[in-house]
Coordinates of C-alpha atoms and ligand atoms in Angstrom, one line a residue:
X1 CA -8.0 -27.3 21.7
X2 CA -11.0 -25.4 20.0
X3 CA -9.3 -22.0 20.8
X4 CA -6.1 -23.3 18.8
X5 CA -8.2 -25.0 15.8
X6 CA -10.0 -22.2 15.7
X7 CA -6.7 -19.8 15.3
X8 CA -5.5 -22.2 12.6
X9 CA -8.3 -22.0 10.3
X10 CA -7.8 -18.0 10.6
X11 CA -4.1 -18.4 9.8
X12 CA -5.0 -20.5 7.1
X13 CA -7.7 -17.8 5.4
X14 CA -5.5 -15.0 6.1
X15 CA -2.9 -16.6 3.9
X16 CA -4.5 -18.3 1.2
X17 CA -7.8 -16.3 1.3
X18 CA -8.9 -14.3 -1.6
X19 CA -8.6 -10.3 -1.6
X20 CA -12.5 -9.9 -1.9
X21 CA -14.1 -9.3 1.0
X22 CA -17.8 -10.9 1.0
X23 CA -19.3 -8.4 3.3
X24 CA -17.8 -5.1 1.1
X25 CA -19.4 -6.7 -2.0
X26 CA -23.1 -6.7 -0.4
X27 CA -22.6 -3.6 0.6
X28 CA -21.7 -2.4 -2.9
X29 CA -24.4 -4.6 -4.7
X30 CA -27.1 -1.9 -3.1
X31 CA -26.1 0.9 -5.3
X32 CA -26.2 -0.9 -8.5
X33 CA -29.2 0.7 -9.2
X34 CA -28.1 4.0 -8.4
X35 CA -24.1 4.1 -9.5
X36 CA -24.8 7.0 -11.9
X37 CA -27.0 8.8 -10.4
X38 CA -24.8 12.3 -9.9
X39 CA -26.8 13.6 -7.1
X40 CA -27.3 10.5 -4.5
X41 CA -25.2 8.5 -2.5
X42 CA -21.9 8.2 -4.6
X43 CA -22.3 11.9 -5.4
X44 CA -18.6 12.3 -4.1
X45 CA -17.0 9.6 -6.6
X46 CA -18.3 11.4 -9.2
X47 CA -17.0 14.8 -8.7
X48 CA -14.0 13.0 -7.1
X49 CA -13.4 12.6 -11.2
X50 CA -12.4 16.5 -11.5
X51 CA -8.9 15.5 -9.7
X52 CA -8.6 11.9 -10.4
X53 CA -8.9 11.9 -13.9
X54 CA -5.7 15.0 -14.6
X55 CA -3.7 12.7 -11.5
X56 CA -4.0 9.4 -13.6
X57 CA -3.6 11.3 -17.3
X58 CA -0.9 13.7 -16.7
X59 CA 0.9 11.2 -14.2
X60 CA 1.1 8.4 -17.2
X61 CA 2.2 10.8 -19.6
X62 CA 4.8 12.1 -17.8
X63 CA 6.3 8.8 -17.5
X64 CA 6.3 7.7 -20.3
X65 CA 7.2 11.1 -21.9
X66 CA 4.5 12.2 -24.0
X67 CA 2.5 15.0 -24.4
X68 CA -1.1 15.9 -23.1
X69 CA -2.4 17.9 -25.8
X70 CA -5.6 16.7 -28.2
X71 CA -8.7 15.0 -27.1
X72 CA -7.5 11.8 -27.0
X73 CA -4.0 11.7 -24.7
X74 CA -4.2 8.2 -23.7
X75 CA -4.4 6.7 -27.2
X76 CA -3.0 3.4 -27.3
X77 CA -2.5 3.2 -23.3
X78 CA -3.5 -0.1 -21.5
X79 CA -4.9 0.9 -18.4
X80 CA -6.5 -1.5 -15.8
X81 CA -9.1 0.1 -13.5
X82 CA -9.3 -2.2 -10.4
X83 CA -12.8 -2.6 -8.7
X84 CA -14.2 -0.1 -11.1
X85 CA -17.5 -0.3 -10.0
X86 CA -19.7 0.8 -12.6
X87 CA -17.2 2.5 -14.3
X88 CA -17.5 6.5 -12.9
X89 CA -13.4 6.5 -13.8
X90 CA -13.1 3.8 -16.7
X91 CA -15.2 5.6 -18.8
X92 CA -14.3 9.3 -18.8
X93 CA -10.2 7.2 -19.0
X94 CA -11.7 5.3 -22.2
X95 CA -13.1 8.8 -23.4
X96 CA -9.5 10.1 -23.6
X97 CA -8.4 7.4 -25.5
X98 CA -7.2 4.9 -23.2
X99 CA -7.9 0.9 -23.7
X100 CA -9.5 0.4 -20.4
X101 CA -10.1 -3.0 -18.5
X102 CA -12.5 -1.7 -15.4
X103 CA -12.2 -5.2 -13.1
X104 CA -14.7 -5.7 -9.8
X105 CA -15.8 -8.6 -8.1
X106 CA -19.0 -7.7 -7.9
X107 CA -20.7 -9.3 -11.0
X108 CA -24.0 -6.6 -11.0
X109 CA -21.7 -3.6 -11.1
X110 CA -19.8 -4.7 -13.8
X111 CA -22.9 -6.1 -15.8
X112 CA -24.4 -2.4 -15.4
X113 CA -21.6 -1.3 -16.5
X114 CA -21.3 -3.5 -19.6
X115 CA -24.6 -2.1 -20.6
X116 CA -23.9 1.5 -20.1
X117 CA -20.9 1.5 -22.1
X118 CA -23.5 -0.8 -25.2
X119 CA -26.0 2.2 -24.4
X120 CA -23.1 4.8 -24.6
X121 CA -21.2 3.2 -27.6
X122 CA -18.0 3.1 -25.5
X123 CA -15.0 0.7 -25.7
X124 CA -14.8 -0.6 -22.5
X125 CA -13.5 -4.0 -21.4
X126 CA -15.3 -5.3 -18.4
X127 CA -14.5 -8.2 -16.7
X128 CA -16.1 -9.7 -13.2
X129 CA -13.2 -11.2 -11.1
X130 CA -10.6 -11.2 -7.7
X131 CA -7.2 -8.7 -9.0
X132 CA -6.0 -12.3 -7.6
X133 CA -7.4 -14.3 -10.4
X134 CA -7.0 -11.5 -13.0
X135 CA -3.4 -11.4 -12.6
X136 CA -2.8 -15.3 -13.2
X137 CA -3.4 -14.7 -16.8
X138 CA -2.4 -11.2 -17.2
X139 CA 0.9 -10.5 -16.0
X140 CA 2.8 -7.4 -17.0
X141 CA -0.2 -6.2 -19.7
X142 CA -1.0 -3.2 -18.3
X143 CA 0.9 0.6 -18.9
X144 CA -1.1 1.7 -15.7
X145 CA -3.3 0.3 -12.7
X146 CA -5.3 2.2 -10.8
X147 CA -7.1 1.3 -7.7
X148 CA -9.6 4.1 -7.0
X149 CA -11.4 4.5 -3.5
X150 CA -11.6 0.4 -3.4
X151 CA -8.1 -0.1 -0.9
X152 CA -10.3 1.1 2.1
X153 CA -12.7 -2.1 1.5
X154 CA -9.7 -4.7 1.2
X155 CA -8.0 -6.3 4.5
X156 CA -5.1 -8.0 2.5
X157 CA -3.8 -5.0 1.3
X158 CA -0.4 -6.7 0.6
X159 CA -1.5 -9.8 -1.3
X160 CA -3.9 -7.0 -3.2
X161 CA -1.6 -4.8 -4.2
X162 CA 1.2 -7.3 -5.2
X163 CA -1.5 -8.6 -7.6
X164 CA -2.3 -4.9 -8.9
X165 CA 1.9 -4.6 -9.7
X166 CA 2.0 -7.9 -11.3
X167 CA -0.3 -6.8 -14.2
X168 CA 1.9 -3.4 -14.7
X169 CA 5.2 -3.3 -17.0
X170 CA 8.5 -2.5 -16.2
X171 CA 8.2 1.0 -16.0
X172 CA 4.6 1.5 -15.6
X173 CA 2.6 3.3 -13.1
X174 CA 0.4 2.4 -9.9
X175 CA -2.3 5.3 -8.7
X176 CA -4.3 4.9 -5.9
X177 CA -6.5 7.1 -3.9
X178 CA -7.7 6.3 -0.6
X179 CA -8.3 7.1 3.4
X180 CA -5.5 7.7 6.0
X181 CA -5.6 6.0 9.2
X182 CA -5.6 8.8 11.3
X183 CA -8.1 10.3 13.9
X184 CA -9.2 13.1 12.2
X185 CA -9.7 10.7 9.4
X186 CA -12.0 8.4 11.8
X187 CA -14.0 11.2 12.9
X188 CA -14.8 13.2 9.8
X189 CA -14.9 10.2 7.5
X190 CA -17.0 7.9 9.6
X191 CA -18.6 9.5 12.8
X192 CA -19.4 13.1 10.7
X193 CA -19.6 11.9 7.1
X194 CA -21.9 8.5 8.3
X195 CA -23.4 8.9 11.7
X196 CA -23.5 12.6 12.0
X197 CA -24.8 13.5 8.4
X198 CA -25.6 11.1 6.8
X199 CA -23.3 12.2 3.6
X200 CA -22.2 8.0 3.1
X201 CA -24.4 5.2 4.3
X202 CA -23.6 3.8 7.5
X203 CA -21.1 0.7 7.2
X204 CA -19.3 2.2 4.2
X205 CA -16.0 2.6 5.8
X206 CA -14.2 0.9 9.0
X207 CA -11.4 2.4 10.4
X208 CA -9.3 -0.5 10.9
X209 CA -9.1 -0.9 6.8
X210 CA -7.5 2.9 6.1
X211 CA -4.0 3.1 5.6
X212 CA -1.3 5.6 6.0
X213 CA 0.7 6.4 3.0
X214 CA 4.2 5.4 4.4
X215 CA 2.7 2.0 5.2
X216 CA 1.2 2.2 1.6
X217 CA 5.0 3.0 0.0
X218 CA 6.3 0.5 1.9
X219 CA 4.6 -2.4 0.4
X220 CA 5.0 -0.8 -2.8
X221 CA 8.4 -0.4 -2.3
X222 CA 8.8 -4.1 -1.8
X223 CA 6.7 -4.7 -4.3
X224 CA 9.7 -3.1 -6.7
X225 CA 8.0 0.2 -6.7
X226 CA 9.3 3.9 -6.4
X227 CA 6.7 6.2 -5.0
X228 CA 6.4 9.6 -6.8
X229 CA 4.2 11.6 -5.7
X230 CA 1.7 11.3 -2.4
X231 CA -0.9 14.5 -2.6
X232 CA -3.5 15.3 -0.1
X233 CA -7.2 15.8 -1.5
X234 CA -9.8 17.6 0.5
X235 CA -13.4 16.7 -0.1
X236 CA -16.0 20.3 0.7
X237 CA -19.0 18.2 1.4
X238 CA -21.4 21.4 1.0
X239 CA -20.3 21.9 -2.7
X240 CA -19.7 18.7 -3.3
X241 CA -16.2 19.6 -4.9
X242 CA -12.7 17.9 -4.2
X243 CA -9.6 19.8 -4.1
X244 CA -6.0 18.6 -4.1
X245 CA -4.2 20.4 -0.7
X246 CA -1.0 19.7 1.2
X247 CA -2.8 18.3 3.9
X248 CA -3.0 14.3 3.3
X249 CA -4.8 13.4 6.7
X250 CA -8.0 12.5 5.5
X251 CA -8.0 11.6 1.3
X252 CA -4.6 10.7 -0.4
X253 CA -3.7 10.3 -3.8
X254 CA -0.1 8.1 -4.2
X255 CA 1.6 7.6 -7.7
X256 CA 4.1 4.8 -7.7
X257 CA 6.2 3.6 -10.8
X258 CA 7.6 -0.3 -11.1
X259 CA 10.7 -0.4 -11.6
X260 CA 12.7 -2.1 -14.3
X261 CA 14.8 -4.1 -12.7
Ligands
LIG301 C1 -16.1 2.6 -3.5 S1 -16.3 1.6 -4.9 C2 -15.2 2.4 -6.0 C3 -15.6 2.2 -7.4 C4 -14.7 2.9 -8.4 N1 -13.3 2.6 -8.2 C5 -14.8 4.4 -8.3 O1 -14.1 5.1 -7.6 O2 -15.7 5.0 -9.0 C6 -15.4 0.1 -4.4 C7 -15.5 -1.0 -5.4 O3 -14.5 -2.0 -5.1 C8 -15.1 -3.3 -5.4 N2 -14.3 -4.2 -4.6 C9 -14.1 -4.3 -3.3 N3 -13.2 -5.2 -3.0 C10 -12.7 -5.7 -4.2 C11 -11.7 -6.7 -4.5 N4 -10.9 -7.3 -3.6 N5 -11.5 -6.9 -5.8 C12 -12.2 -6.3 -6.8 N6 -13.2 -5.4 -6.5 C13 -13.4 -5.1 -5.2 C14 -16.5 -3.2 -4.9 O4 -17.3 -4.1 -5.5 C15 -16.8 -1.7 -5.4 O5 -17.4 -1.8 -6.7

Protein backbone atom coordinates (compact mmCIF):
# COMPACT_ATOMS: atom_id res chain seq x y z
CA UNK A 1 0.00 0.00 0.00
CA UNK A 2 2.98 2.50 0.82
CA UNK A 3 4.75 1.42 -2.52
CA UNK A 4 1.34 2.50 -4.40
CA UNK A 5 0.81 5.93 -2.21
CA UNK A 6 4.04 6.52 -2.68
CA UNK A 7 3.76 6.23 -6.75
CA UNK A 8 0.74 8.49 -6.57
CA UNK A 9 2.22 11.35 -4.90
CA UNK A 10 5.00 11.09 -7.81
CA UNK A 11 2.31 10.97 -10.44
CA UNK A 12 0.77 13.78 -8.89
CA UNK A 13 4.18 16.16 -8.86
CA UNK A 14 5.14 15.05 -12.14
CA UNK A 15 1.97 16.48 -13.49
CA UNK A 16 1.11 19.46 -11.58
CA UNK A 17 4.69 20.19 -10.36
CA UNK A 18 6.44 23.32 -11.27
CA UNK A 19 9.30 23.42 -14.01
CA UNK A 20 11.95 24.69 -11.39
CA UNK A 21 13.95 22.25 -10.14
CA UNK A 22 14.95 23.07 -6.40
CA UNK A 23 18.25 21.21 -6.44
CA UNK A 24 19.36 23.18 -10.02
CA UNK A 25 18.60 26.50 -8.29
CA UNK A 26 21.23 25.81 -5.25
CA UNK A 27 23.40 24.83 -7.41
CA UNK A 28 23.23 28.10 -9.40
CA UNK A 29 22.81 30.34 -6.23
CA UNK A 30 26.84 29.51 -5.67
CA UNK A 31 28.05 31.56 -8.60
CA UNK A 32 26.15 34.65 -7.90
CA UNK A 33 29.07 36.03 -6.77
CA UNK A 34 31.11 35.18 -9.53
CA UNK A 35 28.46 35.23 -12.82
CA UNK A 36 30.74 37.87 -14.53
CA UNK A 37 33.75 36.99 -13.82
CA UNK A 38 35.22 36.11 -17.57
CA UNK A 39 37.89 33.94 -16.40
CA UNK A 40 36.22 31.43 -13.69
CA UNK A 41 33.77 28.92 -13.67
CA UNK A 42 31.19 30.16 -16.27
CA UNK A 43 34.09 31.16 -18.47
CA UNK A 44 32.34 29.06 -21.31
CA UNK A 45 28.94 30.96 -21.21
CA UNK A 46 30.61 33.87 -21.78
CA UNK A 47 32.56 33.21 -24.84
CA UNK A 48 29.58 30.90 -25.76
CA UNK A 49 28.16 34.70 -26.59
CA UNK A 50 30.56 34.97 -29.85
CA UNK A 51 27.90 32.32 -31.58
CA UNK A 52 24.84 32.80 -29.63
CA UNK A 53 24.37 36.27 -29.98
CA UNK A 54 24.67 36.34 -34.41
CA UNK A 55 22.23 32.70 -33.99
CA UNK A 56 19.51 34.72 -31.92
CA UNK A 57 20.08 38.35 -34.03
CA UNK A 58 20.41 37.21 -37.54
CA UNK A 59 17.79 34.18 -36.94
CA UNK A 60 14.96 36.96 -35.78
CA UNK A 61 15.76 39.12 -38.45
CA UNK A 62 15.41 36.87 -41.01
CA UNK A 63 12.01 36.12 -39.98
CA UNK A 64 10.75 38.80 -39.73
CA UNK A 65 12.48 40.27 -42.88
CA UNK A 66 14.57 42.89 -41.82
CA UNK A 67 17.94 43.92 -42.14
CA UNK A 68 21.10 43.55 -39.80
CA UNK A 69 22.93 46.49 -40.52
CA UNK A 70 23.55 49.56 -37.73
CA UNK A 71 24.35 49.18 -34.11
CA UNK A 72 21.10 48.63 -32.99
CA UNK A 73 19.31 45.58 -35.22
CA UNK A 74 16.97 44.55 -32.63
CA UNK A 75 15.26 47.97 -32.11
CA UNK A 76 11.86 47.62 -31.09
CA UNK A 77 12.12 43.58 -30.66
CA UNK A 78 10.53 41.98 -27.55
CA UNK A 79 12.62 39.29 -26.63
CA UNK A 80 12.22 37.08 -23.51
CA UNK A 81 15.54 35.44 -22.21
CA UNK A 82 14.42 32.43 -20.05
CA UNK A 83 16.59 31.55 -16.94
CA UNK A 84 18.89 34.37 -17.83
CA UNK A 85 20.96 34.05 -15.07
CA UNK A 86 22.75 37.11 -14.52
CA UNK A 87 22.19 38.29 -17.77
CA UNK A 88 25.67 37.15 -19.84
CA UNK A 89 23.03 36.99 -23.08
CA UNK A 90 20.24 39.64 -21.98
CA UNK A 91 22.53 42.31 -21.89
CA UNK A 92 24.84 42.21 -24.97
CA UNK A 93 20.68 41.37 -26.81
CA UNK A 94 19.60 44.77 -24.92
CA UNK A 95 22.93 46.41 -26.26
CA UNK A 96 21.67 45.72 -29.79
CA UNK A 97 18.56 47.24 -29.28
CA UNK A 98 16.31 44.59 -28.18
CA UNK A 99 13.62 45.14 -25.23
CA UNK A 100 14.72 42.27 -23.15
CA UNK A 101 12.87 40.46 -20.21
CA UNK A 102 15.85 38.11 -18.73
CA UNK A 103 13.41 35.65 -16.38
CA UNK A 104 15.15 32.96 -13.74
CA UNK A 105 13.90 31.53 -10.71
CA UNK A 106 16.58 32.09 -8.88
CA UNK A 107 15.83 35.47 -7.00
CA UNK A 108 20.00 36.31 -6.27
CA UNK A 109 20.83 35.94 -10.00
CA UNK A 110 18.35 38.11 -11.10
CA UNK A 111 18.80 40.78 -8.16
CA UNK A 112 22.67 40.80 -9.37
CA UNK A 113 21.57 41.24 -12.33
CA UNK A 114 19.11 44.09 -11.64
CA UNK A 115 22.10 45.96 -10.19
CA UNK A 116 24.51 45.42 -12.94
CA UNK A 117 22.28 46.70 -15.55
CA UNK A 118 21.59 50.21 -12.66
CA UNK A 119 25.55 50.09 -12.45
CA UNK A 120 25.72 49.74 -16.42
CA UNK A 121 22.78 52.16 -17.26
CA UNK A 122 21.18 49.34 -19.25
CA UNK A 123 17.46 48.72 -20.03
CA UNK A 124 16.89 45.57 -18.89
CA UNK A 125 13.63 44.03 -17.52
CA UNK A 126 14.32 41.49 -14.81
CA UNK A 127 11.88 39.57 -13.35
CA UNK A 128 12.31 36.46 -10.66
CA UNK A 129 9.78 33.67 -11.48
CA UNK A 130 8.79 29.77 -12.90
CA UNK A 131 8.41 30.35 -17.32
CA UNK A 132 5.09 28.60 -15.68
CA UNK A 133 3.93 31.59 -13.74
CA UNK A 134 5.35 34.08 -16.30
CA UNK A 135 3.35 32.90 -19.02
CA UNK A 136 -0.11 33.13 -17.08
CA UNK A 137 0.08 36.80 -17.55
CA UNK A 138 2.08 37.07 -20.66
CA UNK A 139 0.80 35.14 -23.37
CA UNK A 140 1.84 35.87 -26.92
CA UNK A 141 4.11 39.21 -25.91
CA UNK A 142 7.13 38.15 -26.97
CA UNK A 143 8.85 38.40 -30.89
CA UNK A 144 11.46 35.75 -29.64
CA UNK A 145 12.23 33.38 -26.52
CA UNK A 146 15.30 32.05 -25.95
CA UNK A 147 16.22 29.47 -23.50
CA UNK A 148 20.06 29.45 -23.37
CA UNK A 149 22.07 26.51 -21.73
CA UNK A 150 19.11 26.23 -18.91
CA UNK A 151 16.95 23.00 -20.86
CA UNK A 152 19.79 20.69 -19.42
CA UNK A 153 18.71 21.64 -15.71
CA UNK A 154 14.76 21.15 -16.38
CA UNK A 155 13.11 17.53 -16.14
CA UNK A 156 9.64 18.67 -17.55
CA UNK A 157 10.98 19.68 -20.61
CA UNK A 158 7.39 19.53 -22.20
CA UNK A 159 5.39 21.46 -19.71
CA UNK A 160 8.63 23.99 -19.94
CA UNK A 161 8.81 24.47 -23.29
CA UNK A 162 4.91 24.74 -23.93
CA UNK A 163 5.18 27.64 -21.46
CA UNK A 164 8.27 29.21 -23.39
CA UNK A 165 5.83 29.03 -26.88
CA UNK A 166 2.93 30.42 -25.05
CA UNK A 167 4.71 33.89 -24.51
CA UNK A 168 5.79 33.96 -28.44
CA UNK A 169 3.49 35.43 -31.36
CA UNK A 170 2.20 33.90 -34.21
CA UNK A 171 5.13 33.88 -36.13
CA UNK A 172 7.78 34.34 -33.69
CA UNK A 173 10.88 32.43 -32.97
CA UNK A 174 12.03 29.86 -30.24
CA UNK A 175 16.20 29.46 -29.92
CA UNK A 176 17.56 27.15 -27.67
CA UNK A 177 21.04 25.86 -27.12
CA UNK A 178 21.73 22.85 -25.20
CA UNK A 179 23.38 19.17 -24.61
CA UNK A 180 22.61 15.94 -26.62
CA UNK A 181 21.92 12.87 -24.99
CA UNK A 182 24.45 10.93 -26.49
CA UNK A 183 27.59 9.00 -25.09
CA UNK A 184 30.10 11.00 -26.38
CA UNK A 185 28.06 13.73 -24.86
CA UNK A 186 28.14 11.88 -21.33
CA UNK A 187 31.75 11.38 -21.38
CA UNK A 188 33.18 14.69 -22.55
CA UNK A 189 30.56 16.84 -21.01
CA UNK A 190 30.47 15.18 -17.54
CA UNK A 191 33.27 12.54 -16.87
CA UNK A 192 36.11 14.83 -18.94
CA UNK A 193 34.65 18.33 -18.53
CA UNK A 194 33.68 17.61 -14.47
CA UNK A 195 35.52 14.67 -13.09
CA UNK A 196 38.52 14.50 -15.28
CA UNK A 197 39.33 18.38 -15.48
CA UNK A 198 37.64 20.06 -13.55
CA UNK A 199 36.56 22.62 -16.50
CA UNK A 200 32.58 22.69 -14.70
CA UNK A 201 31.95 21.96 -11.14
CA UNK A 202 30.94 18.59 -10.30
CA UNK A 203 26.97 18.25 -10.26
CA UNK A 204 26.53 20.72 -13.07
CA UNK A 205 25.07 18.42 -15.49
CA UNK A 206 23.22 14.90 -15.33
CA UNK A 207 22.93 12.87 -18.16
CA UNK A 208 19.42 11.78 -17.80
CA UNK A 209 18.34 15.74 -18.36
CA UNK A 210 20.18 16.18 -22.07
CA UNK A 211 18.03 15.86 -24.93
CA UNK A 212 18.44 14.90 -28.50
CA UNK A 213 17.24 17.39 -30.99
CA UNK A 214 14.62 15.13 -32.77
CA UNK A 215 13.05 14.67 -29.33
CA UNK A 216 13.51 18.53 -28.90
CA UNK A 217 11.45 19.17 -32.49
CA UNK A 218 9.06 16.92 -31.60
CA UNK A 219 7.64 18.71 -28.78
CA UNK A 220 8.10 21.75 -30.57
CA UNK A 221 6.32 20.51 -33.30
CA UNK A 222 3.40 19.79 -31.14
CA UNK A 223 3.74 22.65 -29.60
CA UNK A 224 2.71 24.38 -33.30
CA UNK A 225 6.26 24.86 -34.08
CA UNK A 226 8.38 24.43 -37.31
CA UNK A 227 12.00 23.71 -36.60
CA UNK A 228 14.48 25.71 -38.92
CA UNK A 229 17.60 25.24 -38.34
CA UNK A 230 19.44 22.54 -35.74
CA UNK A 231 23.44 23.48 -35.85
CA UNK A 232 26.09 21.72 -34.00
CA UNK A 233 28.59 23.95 -31.75
CA UNK A 234 31.94 22.66 -30.61
CA UNK A 235 33.28 24.05 -27.42
CA UNK A 236 37.79 24.01 -27.61
CA UNK A 237 38.11 23.97 -23.93
CA UNK A 238 42.02 25.02 -24.22
CA UNK A 239 41.04 28.40 -25.94
CA UNK A 240 38.14 28.72 -24.40
CA UNK A 241 36.41 29.48 -27.89
CA UNK A 242 33.08 27.94 -29.36
CA UNK A 243 32.64 27.22 -32.90
CA UNK A 244 29.46 26.30 -34.84
CA UNK A 245 30.38 22.69 -36.79
CA UNK A 246 28.22 19.97 -38.47
CA UNK A 247 28.74 17.79 -35.85
CA UNK A 248 25.68 18.23 -33.22
CA UNK A 249 26.68 15.34 -30.70
CA UNK A 250 27.75 17.23 -27.90
CA UNK A 251 26.28 21.22 -28.00
CA UNK A 252 23.28 22.06 -30.26
CA UNK A 253 21.73 25.16 -31.19
CA UNK A 254 17.74 24.64 -32.60
CA UNK A 255 15.70 27.64 -34.16
CA UNK A 256 12.10 26.90 -34.20
CA UNK A 257 9.25 29.41 -35.54
CA UNK A 258 5.35 29.21 -34.16
CA UNK A 259 3.29 29.02 -36.53
CA UNK A 260 0.30 31.04 -37.34
CA UNK A 261 -2.27 28.94 -37.42
C1 LIG B 1 23.53 27.50 -16.90
S1 LIG B 1 22.59 28.83 -16.32
C2 LIG B 1 22.35 29.67 -17.85
C3 LIG B 1 22.21 31.15 -17.70
C4 LIG B 1 22.01 31.93 -19.01
N1 LIG B 1 20.94 31.40 -19.82
C5 LIG B 1 23.29 31.97 -19.82
O1 LIG B 1 23.45 31.08 -20.68
O2 LIG B 1 24.12 32.84 -19.61
C6 LIG B 1 20.96 28.13 -16.04
C7 LIG B 1 19.99 29.10 -15.36
O3 LIG B 1 18.68 28.54 -15.44
C8 LIG B 1 18.00 28.86 -14.22
N2 LIG B 1 16.91 27.89 -14.12
C9 LIG B 1 16.99 26.56 -13.99
N3 LIG B 1 15.76 26.00 -14.06
C10 LIG B 1 14.89 27.05 -14.27
C11 LIG B 1 13.49 27.12 -14.49
N4 LIG B 1 12.72 26.04 -14.53
N5 LIG B 1 12.91 28.35 -14.69
C12 LIG B 1 13.69 29.47 -14.71
N6 LIG B 1 15.03 29.45 -14.51
C13 LIG B 1 15.62 28.25 -14.30
C14 LIG B 1 19.07 28.77 -13.17
O4 LIG B 1 18.71 29.51 -12.02
C15 LIG B 1 20.27 29.34 -13.90
O5 LIG B 1 20.36 30.73 -13.68
Amino acid sequence: MWRHLLKSTRNLSSTTGSTVDTSELRHFKQFANEWWNECGDLRALHSLNKLRIPLVRDGILSVLQKSTQGTTPLKDISILDVGCGGGILTEPLARIGGHVTGLDANCDLIEKAKLRTKEKNLKVDYLCSSIEKYACDNKEKHDAVVASEILEHVTQKKEFLEACVQCLKPGGSVFITTINKTPVANVLGIFVAENLLGLLPKGTHQYEKFIKPHNLEKILEDLNCKTVLVQGMFYNFVGNEWHWCSNDSINYALHAVKLKN
